[in-house]
PDB file of N, CA and C in Angstrom:
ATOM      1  N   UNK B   1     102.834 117.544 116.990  1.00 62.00           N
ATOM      2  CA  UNK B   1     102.006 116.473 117.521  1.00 62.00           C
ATOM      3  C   UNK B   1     101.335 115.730 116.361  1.00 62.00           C
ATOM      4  N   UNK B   2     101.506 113.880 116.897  1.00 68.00           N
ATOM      5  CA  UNK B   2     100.699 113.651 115.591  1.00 68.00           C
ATOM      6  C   UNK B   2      99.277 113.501 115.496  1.00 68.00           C
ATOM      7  N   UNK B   3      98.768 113.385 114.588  1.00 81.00           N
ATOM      8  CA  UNK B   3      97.360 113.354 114.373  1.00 81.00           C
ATOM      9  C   UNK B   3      97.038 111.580 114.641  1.00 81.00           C
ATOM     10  N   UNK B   4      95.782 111.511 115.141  1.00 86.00           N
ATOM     11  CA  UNK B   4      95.408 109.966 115.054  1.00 86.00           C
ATOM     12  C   UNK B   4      94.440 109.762 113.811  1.00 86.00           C
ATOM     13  N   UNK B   5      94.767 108.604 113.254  1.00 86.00           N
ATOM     14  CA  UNK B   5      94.659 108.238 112.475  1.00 86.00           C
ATOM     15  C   UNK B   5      93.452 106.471 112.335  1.00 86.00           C
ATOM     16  N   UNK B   6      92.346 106.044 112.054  1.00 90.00           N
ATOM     17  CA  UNK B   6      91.867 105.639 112.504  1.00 90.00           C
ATOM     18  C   UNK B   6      91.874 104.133 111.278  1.00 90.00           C
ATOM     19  N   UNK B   7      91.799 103.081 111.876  1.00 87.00           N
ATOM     20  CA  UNK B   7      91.626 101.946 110.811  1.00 87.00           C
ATOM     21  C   UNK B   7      90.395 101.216 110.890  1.00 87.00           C
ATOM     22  N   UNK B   8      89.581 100.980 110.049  1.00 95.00           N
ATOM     23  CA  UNK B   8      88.274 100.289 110.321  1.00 95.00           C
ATOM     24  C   UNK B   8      88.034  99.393 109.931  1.00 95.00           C
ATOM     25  N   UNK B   9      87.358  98.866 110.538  1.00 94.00           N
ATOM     26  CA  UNK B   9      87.007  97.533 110.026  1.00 94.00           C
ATOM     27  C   UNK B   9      85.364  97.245 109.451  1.00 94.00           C
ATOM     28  N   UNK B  10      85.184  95.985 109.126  1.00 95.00           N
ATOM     29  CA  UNK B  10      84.188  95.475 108.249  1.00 95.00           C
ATOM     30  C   UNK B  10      82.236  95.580 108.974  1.00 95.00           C
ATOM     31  N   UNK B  11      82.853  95.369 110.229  1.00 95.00           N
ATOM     32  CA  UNK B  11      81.655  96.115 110.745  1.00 95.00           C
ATOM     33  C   UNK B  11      80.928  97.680 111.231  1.00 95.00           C
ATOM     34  N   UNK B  12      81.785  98.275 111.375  1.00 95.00           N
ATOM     35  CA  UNK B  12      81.757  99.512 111.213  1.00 95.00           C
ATOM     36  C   UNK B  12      80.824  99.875 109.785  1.00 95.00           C
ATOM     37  N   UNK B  13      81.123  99.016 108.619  1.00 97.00           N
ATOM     38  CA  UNK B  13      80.453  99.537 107.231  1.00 97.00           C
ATOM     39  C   UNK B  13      78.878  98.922 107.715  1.00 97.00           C
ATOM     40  N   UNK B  14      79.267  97.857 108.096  1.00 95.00           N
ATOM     41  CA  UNK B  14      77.609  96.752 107.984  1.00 95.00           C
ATOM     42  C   UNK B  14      76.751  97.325 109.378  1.00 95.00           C
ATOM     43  N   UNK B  15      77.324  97.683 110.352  1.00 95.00           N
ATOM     44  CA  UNK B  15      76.742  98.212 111.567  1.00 95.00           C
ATOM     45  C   UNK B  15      75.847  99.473 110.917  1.00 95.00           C
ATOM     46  N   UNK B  16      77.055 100.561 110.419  1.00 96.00           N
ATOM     47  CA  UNK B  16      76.396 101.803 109.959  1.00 96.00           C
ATOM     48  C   UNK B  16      74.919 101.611 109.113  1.00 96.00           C
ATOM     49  N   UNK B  17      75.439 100.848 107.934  1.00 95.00           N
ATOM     50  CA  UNK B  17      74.131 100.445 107.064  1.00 95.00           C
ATOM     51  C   UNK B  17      73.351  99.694 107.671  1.00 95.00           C
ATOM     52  N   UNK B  18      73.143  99.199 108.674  1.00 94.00           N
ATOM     53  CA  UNK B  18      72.019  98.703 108.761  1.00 94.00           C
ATOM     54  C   UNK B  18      71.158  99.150 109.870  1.00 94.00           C
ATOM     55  N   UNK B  19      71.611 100.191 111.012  1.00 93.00           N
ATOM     56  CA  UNK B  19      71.204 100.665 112.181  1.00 93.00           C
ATOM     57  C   UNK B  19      70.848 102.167 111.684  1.00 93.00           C
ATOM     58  N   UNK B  20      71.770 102.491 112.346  1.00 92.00           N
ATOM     59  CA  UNK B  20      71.154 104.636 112.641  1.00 92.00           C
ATOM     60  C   UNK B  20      72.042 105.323 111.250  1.00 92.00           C
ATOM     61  N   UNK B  21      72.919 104.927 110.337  1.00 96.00           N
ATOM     62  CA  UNK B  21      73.586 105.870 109.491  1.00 96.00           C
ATOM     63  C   UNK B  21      72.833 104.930 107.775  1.00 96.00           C
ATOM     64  N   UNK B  22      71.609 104.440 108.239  1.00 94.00           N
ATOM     65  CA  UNK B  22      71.590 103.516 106.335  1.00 94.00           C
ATOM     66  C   UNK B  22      71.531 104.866 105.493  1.00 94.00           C
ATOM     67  N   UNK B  23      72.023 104.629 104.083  1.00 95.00           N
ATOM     68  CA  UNK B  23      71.902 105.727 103.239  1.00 95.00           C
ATOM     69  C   UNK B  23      71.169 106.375 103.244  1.00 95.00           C
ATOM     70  N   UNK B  24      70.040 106.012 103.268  1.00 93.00           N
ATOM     71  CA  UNK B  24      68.880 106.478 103.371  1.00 93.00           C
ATOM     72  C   UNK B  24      68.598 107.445 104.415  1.00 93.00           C
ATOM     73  N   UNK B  25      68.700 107.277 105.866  1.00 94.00           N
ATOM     74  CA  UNK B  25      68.557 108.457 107.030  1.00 94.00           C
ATOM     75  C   UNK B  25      69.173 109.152 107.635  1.00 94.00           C
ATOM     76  N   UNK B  26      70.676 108.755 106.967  1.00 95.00           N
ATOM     77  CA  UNK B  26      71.942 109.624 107.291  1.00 95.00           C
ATOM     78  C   UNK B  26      72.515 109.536 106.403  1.00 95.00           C
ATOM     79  N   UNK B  27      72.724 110.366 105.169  1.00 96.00           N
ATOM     80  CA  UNK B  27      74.231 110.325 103.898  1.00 96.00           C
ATOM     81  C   UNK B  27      74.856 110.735 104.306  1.00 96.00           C
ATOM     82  N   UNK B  28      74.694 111.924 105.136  1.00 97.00           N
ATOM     83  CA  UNK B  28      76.203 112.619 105.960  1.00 97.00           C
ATOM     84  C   UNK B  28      77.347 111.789 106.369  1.00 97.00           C
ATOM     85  N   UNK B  29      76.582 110.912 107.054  1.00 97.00           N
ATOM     86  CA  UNK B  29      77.582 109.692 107.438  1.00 97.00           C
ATOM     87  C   UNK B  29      78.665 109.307 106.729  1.00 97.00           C
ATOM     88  N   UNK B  30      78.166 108.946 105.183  1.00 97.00           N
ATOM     89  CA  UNK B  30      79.293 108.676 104.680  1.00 97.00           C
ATOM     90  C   UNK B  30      79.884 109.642 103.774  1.00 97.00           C
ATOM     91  N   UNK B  31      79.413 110.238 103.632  1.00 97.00           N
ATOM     92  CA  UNK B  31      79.954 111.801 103.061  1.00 97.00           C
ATOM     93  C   UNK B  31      81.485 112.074 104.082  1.00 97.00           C
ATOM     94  N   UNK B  32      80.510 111.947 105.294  1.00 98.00           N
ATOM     95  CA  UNK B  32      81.629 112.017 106.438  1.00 98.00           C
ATOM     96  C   UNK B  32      82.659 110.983 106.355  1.00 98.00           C
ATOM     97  N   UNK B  33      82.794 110.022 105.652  1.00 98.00           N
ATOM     98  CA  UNK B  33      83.809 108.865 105.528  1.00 98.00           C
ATOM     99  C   UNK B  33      84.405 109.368 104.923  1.00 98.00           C
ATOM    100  N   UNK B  34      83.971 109.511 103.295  1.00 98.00           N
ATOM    101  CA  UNK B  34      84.649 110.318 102.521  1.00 98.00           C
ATOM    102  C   UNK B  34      85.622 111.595 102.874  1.00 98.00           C
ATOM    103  N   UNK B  35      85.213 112.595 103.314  1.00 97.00           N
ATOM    104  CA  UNK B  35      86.039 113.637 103.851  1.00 97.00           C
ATOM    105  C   UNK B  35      87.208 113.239 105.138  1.00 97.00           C
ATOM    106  N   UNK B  36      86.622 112.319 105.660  1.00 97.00           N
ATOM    107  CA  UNK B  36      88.338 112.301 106.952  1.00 97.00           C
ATOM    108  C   UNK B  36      89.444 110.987 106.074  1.00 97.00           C
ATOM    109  N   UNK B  37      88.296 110.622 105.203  1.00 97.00           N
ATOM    110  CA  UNK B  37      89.842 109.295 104.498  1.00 97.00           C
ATOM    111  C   UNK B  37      90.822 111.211 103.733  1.00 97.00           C
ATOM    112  N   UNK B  38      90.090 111.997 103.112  1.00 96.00           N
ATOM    113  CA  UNK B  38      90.540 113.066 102.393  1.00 96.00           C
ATOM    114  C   UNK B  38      91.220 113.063 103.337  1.00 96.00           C
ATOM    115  N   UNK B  39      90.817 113.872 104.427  1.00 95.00           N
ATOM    116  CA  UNK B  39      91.790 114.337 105.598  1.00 95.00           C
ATOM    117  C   UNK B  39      92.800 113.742 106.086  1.00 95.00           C
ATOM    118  N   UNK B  40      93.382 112.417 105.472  1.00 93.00           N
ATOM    119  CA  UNK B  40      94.251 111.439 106.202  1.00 93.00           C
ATOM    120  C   UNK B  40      94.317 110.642 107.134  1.00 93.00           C
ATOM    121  N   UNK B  41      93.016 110.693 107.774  1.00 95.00           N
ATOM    122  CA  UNK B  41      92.403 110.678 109.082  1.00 95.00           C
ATOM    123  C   UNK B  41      91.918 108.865 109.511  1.00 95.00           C
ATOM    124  N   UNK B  42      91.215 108.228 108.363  1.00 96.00           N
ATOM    125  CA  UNK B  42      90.729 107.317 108.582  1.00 96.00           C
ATOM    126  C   UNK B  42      91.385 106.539 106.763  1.00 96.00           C
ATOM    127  N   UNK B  43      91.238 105.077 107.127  1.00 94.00           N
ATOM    128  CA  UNK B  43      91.423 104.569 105.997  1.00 94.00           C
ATOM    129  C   UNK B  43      90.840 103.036 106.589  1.00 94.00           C
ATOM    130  N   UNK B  44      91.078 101.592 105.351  1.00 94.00           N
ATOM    131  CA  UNK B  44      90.505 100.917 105.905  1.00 94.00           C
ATOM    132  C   UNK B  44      91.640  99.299 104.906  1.00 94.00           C
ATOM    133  N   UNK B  45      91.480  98.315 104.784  1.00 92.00           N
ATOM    134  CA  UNK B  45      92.305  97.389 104.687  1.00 92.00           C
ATOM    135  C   UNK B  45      91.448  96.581 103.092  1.00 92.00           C
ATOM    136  N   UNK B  46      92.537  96.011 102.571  1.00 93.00           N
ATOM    137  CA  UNK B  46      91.919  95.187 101.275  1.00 93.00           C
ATOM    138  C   UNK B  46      90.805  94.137 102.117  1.00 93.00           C
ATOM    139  N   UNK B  47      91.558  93.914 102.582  1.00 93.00           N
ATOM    140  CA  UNK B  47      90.378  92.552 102.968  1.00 93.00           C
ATOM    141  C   UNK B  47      89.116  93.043 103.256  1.00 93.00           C
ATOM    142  N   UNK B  48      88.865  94.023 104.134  1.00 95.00           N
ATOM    143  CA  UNK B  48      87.715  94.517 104.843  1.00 95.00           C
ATOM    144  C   UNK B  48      87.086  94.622 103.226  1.00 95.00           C
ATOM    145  N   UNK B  49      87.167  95.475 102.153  1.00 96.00           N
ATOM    146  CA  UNK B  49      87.088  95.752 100.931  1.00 96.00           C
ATOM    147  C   UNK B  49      86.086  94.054 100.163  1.00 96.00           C
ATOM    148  N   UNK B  50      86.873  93.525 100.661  1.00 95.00           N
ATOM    149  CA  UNK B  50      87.025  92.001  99.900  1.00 95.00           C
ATOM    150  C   UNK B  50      85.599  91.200 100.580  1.00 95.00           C
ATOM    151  N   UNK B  51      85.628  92.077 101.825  1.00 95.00           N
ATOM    152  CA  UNK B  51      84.631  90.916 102.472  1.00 95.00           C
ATOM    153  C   UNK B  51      83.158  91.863 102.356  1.00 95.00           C
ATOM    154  N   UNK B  52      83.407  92.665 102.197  1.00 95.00           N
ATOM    155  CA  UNK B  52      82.472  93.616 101.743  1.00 95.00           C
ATOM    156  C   UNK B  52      81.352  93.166 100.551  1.00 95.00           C
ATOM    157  N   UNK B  53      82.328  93.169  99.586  1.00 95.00           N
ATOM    158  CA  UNK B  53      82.213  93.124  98.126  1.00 95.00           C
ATOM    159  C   UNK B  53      81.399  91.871  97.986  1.00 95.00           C
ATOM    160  N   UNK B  54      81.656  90.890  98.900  1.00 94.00           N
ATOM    161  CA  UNK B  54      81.041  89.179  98.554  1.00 94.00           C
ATOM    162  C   UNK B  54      79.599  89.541  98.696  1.00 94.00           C
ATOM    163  N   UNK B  55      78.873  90.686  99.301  1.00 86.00           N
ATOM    164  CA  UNK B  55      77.536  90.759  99.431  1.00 86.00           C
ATOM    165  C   UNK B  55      76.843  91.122  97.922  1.00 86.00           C
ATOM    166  N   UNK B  56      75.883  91.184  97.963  1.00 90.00           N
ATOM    167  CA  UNK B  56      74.668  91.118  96.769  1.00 90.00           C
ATOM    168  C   UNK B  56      75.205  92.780  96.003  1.00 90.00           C
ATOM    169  N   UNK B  57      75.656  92.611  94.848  1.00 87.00           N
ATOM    170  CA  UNK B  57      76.341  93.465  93.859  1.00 87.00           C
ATOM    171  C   UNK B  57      74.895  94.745  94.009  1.00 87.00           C
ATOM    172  N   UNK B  58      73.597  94.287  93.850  1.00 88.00           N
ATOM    173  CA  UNK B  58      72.515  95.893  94.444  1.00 88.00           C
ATOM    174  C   UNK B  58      72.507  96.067  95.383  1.00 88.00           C
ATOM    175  N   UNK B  59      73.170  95.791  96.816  1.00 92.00           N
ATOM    176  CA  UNK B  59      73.699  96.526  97.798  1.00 92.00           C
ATOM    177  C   UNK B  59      73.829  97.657  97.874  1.00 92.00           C
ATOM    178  N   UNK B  60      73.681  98.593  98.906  1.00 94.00           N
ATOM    179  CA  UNK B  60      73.605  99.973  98.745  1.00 94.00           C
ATOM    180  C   UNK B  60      75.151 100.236  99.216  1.00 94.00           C
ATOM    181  N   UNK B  61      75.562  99.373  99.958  1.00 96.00           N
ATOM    182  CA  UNK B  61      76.926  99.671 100.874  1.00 96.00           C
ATOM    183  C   UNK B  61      78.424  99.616  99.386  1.00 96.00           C
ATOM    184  N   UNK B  62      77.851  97.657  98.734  1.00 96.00           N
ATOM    185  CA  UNK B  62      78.793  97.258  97.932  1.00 96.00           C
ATOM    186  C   UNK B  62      78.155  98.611  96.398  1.00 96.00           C
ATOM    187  N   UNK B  63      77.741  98.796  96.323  1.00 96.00           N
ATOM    188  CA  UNK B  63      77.782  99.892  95.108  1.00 96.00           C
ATOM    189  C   UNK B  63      78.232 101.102  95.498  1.00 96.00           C
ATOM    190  N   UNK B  64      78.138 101.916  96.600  1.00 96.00           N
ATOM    191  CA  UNK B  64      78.774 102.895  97.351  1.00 96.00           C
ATOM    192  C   UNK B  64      80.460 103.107  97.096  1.00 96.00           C
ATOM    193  N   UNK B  65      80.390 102.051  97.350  1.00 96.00           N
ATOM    194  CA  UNK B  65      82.152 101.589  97.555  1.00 96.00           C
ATOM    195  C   UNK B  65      82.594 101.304  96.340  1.00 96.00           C
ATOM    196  N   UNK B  66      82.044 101.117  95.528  1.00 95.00           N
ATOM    197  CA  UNK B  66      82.482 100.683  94.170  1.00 95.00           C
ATOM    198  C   UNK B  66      82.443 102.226  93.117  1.00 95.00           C
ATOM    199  N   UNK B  67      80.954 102.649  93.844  1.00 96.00           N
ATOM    200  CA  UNK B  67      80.767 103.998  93.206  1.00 96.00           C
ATOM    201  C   UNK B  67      81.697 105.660  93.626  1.00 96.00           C
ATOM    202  N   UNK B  68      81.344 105.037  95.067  1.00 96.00           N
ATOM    203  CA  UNK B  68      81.918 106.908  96.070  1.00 96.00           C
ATOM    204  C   UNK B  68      83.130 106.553  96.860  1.00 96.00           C
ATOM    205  N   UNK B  69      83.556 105.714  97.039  1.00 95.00           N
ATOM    206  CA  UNK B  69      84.844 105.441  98.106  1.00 95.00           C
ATOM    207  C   UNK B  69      85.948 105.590  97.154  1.00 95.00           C
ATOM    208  N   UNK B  70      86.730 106.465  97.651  1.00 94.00           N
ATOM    209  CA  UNK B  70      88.148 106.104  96.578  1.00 94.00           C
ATOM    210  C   UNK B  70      88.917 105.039  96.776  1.00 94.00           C
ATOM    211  N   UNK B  71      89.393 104.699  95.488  1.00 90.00           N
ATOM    212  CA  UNK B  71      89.932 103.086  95.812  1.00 90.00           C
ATOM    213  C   UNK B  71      91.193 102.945  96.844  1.00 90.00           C
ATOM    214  N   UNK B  72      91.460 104.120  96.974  1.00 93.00           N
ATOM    215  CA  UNK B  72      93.312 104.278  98.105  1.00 93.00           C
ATOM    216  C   UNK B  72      92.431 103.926  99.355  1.00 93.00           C
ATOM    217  N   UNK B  73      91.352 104.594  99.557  1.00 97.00           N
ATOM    218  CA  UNK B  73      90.654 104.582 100.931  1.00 97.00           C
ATOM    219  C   UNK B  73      91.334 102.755 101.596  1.00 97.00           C
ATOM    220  N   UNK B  74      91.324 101.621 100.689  1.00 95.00           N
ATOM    221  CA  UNK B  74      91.364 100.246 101.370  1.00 95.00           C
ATOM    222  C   UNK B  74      93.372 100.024 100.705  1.00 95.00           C
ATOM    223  N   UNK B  75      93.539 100.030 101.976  1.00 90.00           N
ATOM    224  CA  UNK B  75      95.277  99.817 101.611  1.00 90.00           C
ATOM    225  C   UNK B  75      95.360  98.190 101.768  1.00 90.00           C
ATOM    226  N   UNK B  76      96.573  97.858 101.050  1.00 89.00           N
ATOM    227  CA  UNK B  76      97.282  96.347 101.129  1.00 89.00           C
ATOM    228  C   UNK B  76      97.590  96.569 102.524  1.00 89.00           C
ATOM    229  N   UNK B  77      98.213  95.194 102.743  1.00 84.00           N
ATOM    230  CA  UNK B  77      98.012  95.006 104.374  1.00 84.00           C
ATOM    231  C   UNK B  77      99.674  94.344 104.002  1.00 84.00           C
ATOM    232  N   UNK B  78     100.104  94.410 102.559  1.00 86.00           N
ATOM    233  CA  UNK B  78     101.456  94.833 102.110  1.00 86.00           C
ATOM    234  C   UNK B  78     102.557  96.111 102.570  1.00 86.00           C
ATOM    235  N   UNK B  79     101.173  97.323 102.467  1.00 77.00           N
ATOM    236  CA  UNK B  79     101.905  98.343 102.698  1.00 77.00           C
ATOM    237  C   UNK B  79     102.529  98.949 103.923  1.00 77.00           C
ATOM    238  N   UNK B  80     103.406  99.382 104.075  1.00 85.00           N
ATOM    239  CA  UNK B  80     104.134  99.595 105.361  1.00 85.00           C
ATOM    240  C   UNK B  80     103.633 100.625 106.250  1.00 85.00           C
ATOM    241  N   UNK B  81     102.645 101.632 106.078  1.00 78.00           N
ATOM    242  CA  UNK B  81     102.342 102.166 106.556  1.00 78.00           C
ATOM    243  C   UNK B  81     100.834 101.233 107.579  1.00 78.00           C
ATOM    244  N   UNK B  82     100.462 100.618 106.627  1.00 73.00           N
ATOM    245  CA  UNK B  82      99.267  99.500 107.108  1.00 73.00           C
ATOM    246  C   UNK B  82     100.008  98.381 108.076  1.00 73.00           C
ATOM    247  N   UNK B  83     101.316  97.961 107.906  1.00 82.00           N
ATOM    248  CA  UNK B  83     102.267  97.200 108.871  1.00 82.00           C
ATOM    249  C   UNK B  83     102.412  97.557 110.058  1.00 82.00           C
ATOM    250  N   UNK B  84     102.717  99.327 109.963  1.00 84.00           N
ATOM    251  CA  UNK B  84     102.925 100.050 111.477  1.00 84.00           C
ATOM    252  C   UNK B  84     101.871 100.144 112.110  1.00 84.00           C
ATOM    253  N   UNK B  85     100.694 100.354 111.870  1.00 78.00           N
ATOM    254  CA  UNK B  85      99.314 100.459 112.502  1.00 78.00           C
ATOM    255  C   UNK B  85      99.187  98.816 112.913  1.00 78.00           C
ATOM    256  N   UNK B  86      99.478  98.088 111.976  1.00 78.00           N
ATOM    257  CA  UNK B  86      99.039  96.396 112.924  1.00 78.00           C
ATOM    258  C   UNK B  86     100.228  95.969 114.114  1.00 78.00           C
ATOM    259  N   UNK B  87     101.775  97.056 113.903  1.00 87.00           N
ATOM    260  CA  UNK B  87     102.225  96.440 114.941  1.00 87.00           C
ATOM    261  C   UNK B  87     101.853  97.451 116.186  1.00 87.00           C
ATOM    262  N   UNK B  88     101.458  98.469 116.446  1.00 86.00           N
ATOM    263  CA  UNK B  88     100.822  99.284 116.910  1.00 86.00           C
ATOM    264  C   UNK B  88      99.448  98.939 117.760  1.00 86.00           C
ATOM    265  N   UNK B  89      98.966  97.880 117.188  1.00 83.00           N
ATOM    266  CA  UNK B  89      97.745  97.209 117.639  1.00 83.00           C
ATOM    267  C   UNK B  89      98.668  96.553 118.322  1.00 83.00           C
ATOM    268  N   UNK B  90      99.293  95.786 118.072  1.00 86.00           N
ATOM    269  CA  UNK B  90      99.851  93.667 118.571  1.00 86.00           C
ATOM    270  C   UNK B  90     100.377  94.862 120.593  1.00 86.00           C
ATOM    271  N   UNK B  91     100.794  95.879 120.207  1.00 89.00           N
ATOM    272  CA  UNK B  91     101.616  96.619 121.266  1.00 89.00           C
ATOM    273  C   UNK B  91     100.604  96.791 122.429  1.00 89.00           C
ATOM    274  N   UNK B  92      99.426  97.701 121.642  1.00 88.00           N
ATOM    275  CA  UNK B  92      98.590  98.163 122.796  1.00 88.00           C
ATOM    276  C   UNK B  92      98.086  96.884 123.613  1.00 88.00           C
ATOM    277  N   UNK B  93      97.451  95.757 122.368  1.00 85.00           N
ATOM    278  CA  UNK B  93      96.738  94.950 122.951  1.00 85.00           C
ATOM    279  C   UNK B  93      98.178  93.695 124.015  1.00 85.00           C
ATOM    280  N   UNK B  94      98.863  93.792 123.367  1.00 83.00           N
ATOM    281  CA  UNK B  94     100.165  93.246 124.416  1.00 83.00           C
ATOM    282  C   UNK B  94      99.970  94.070 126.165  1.00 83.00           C
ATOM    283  N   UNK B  95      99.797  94.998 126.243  1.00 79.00           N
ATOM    284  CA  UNK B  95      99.878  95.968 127.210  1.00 79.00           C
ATOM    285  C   UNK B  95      98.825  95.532 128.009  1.00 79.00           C
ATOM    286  N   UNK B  96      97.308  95.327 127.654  1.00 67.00           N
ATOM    287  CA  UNK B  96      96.174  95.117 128.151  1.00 67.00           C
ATOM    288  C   UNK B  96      95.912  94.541 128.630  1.00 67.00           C
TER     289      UNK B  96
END
């Protein structure tokens, strides 16, 4: 059986930081990012990365990511494994 595998997007980072997970009152949180991208589990897209990054360089989120995220964590939207997950989306949401 396969495992699910999760893709995130750009609010997910800005939601977390700014509501109930900011660095500050939850690190677990992203500790917890860290460990399921390990696990294979979650990963996230260049762009999301890209749109991230345009915020204020003392950011706690954009230094995080620059500092603690591994850089594989944000795949090209080149890569084929990142292809099957978007046609995977176009499917479900076709269905809906």
């Amino acid at each position: 059986m396969r495992e699910t595998k999760y893709l995130l997007d750009t609010n997910v980072f800005i939601t977390a930081k700014n509501t109930y997970y900011s660095f500050k009152i939850c690190p677990g949180f992203w500790d917890a990012l860290i460990q399921f991208h390990n696990q294979n589990r979650i990963d996230s897209i260049s762009q999301v990365r890209k749109e991230i990054m345009k915020g204020k360089k003392t950011e706690n989120l954009v230094i995080w990511i620059k500092n603690s995220l591994p850089k594989q964590f944000f795949k090209s939207v080149d890569q084929e494994d990142v292809q099957n997950v978007f046609r995977r989306i176009i499917r479900v949401l076709g269905n809906s």
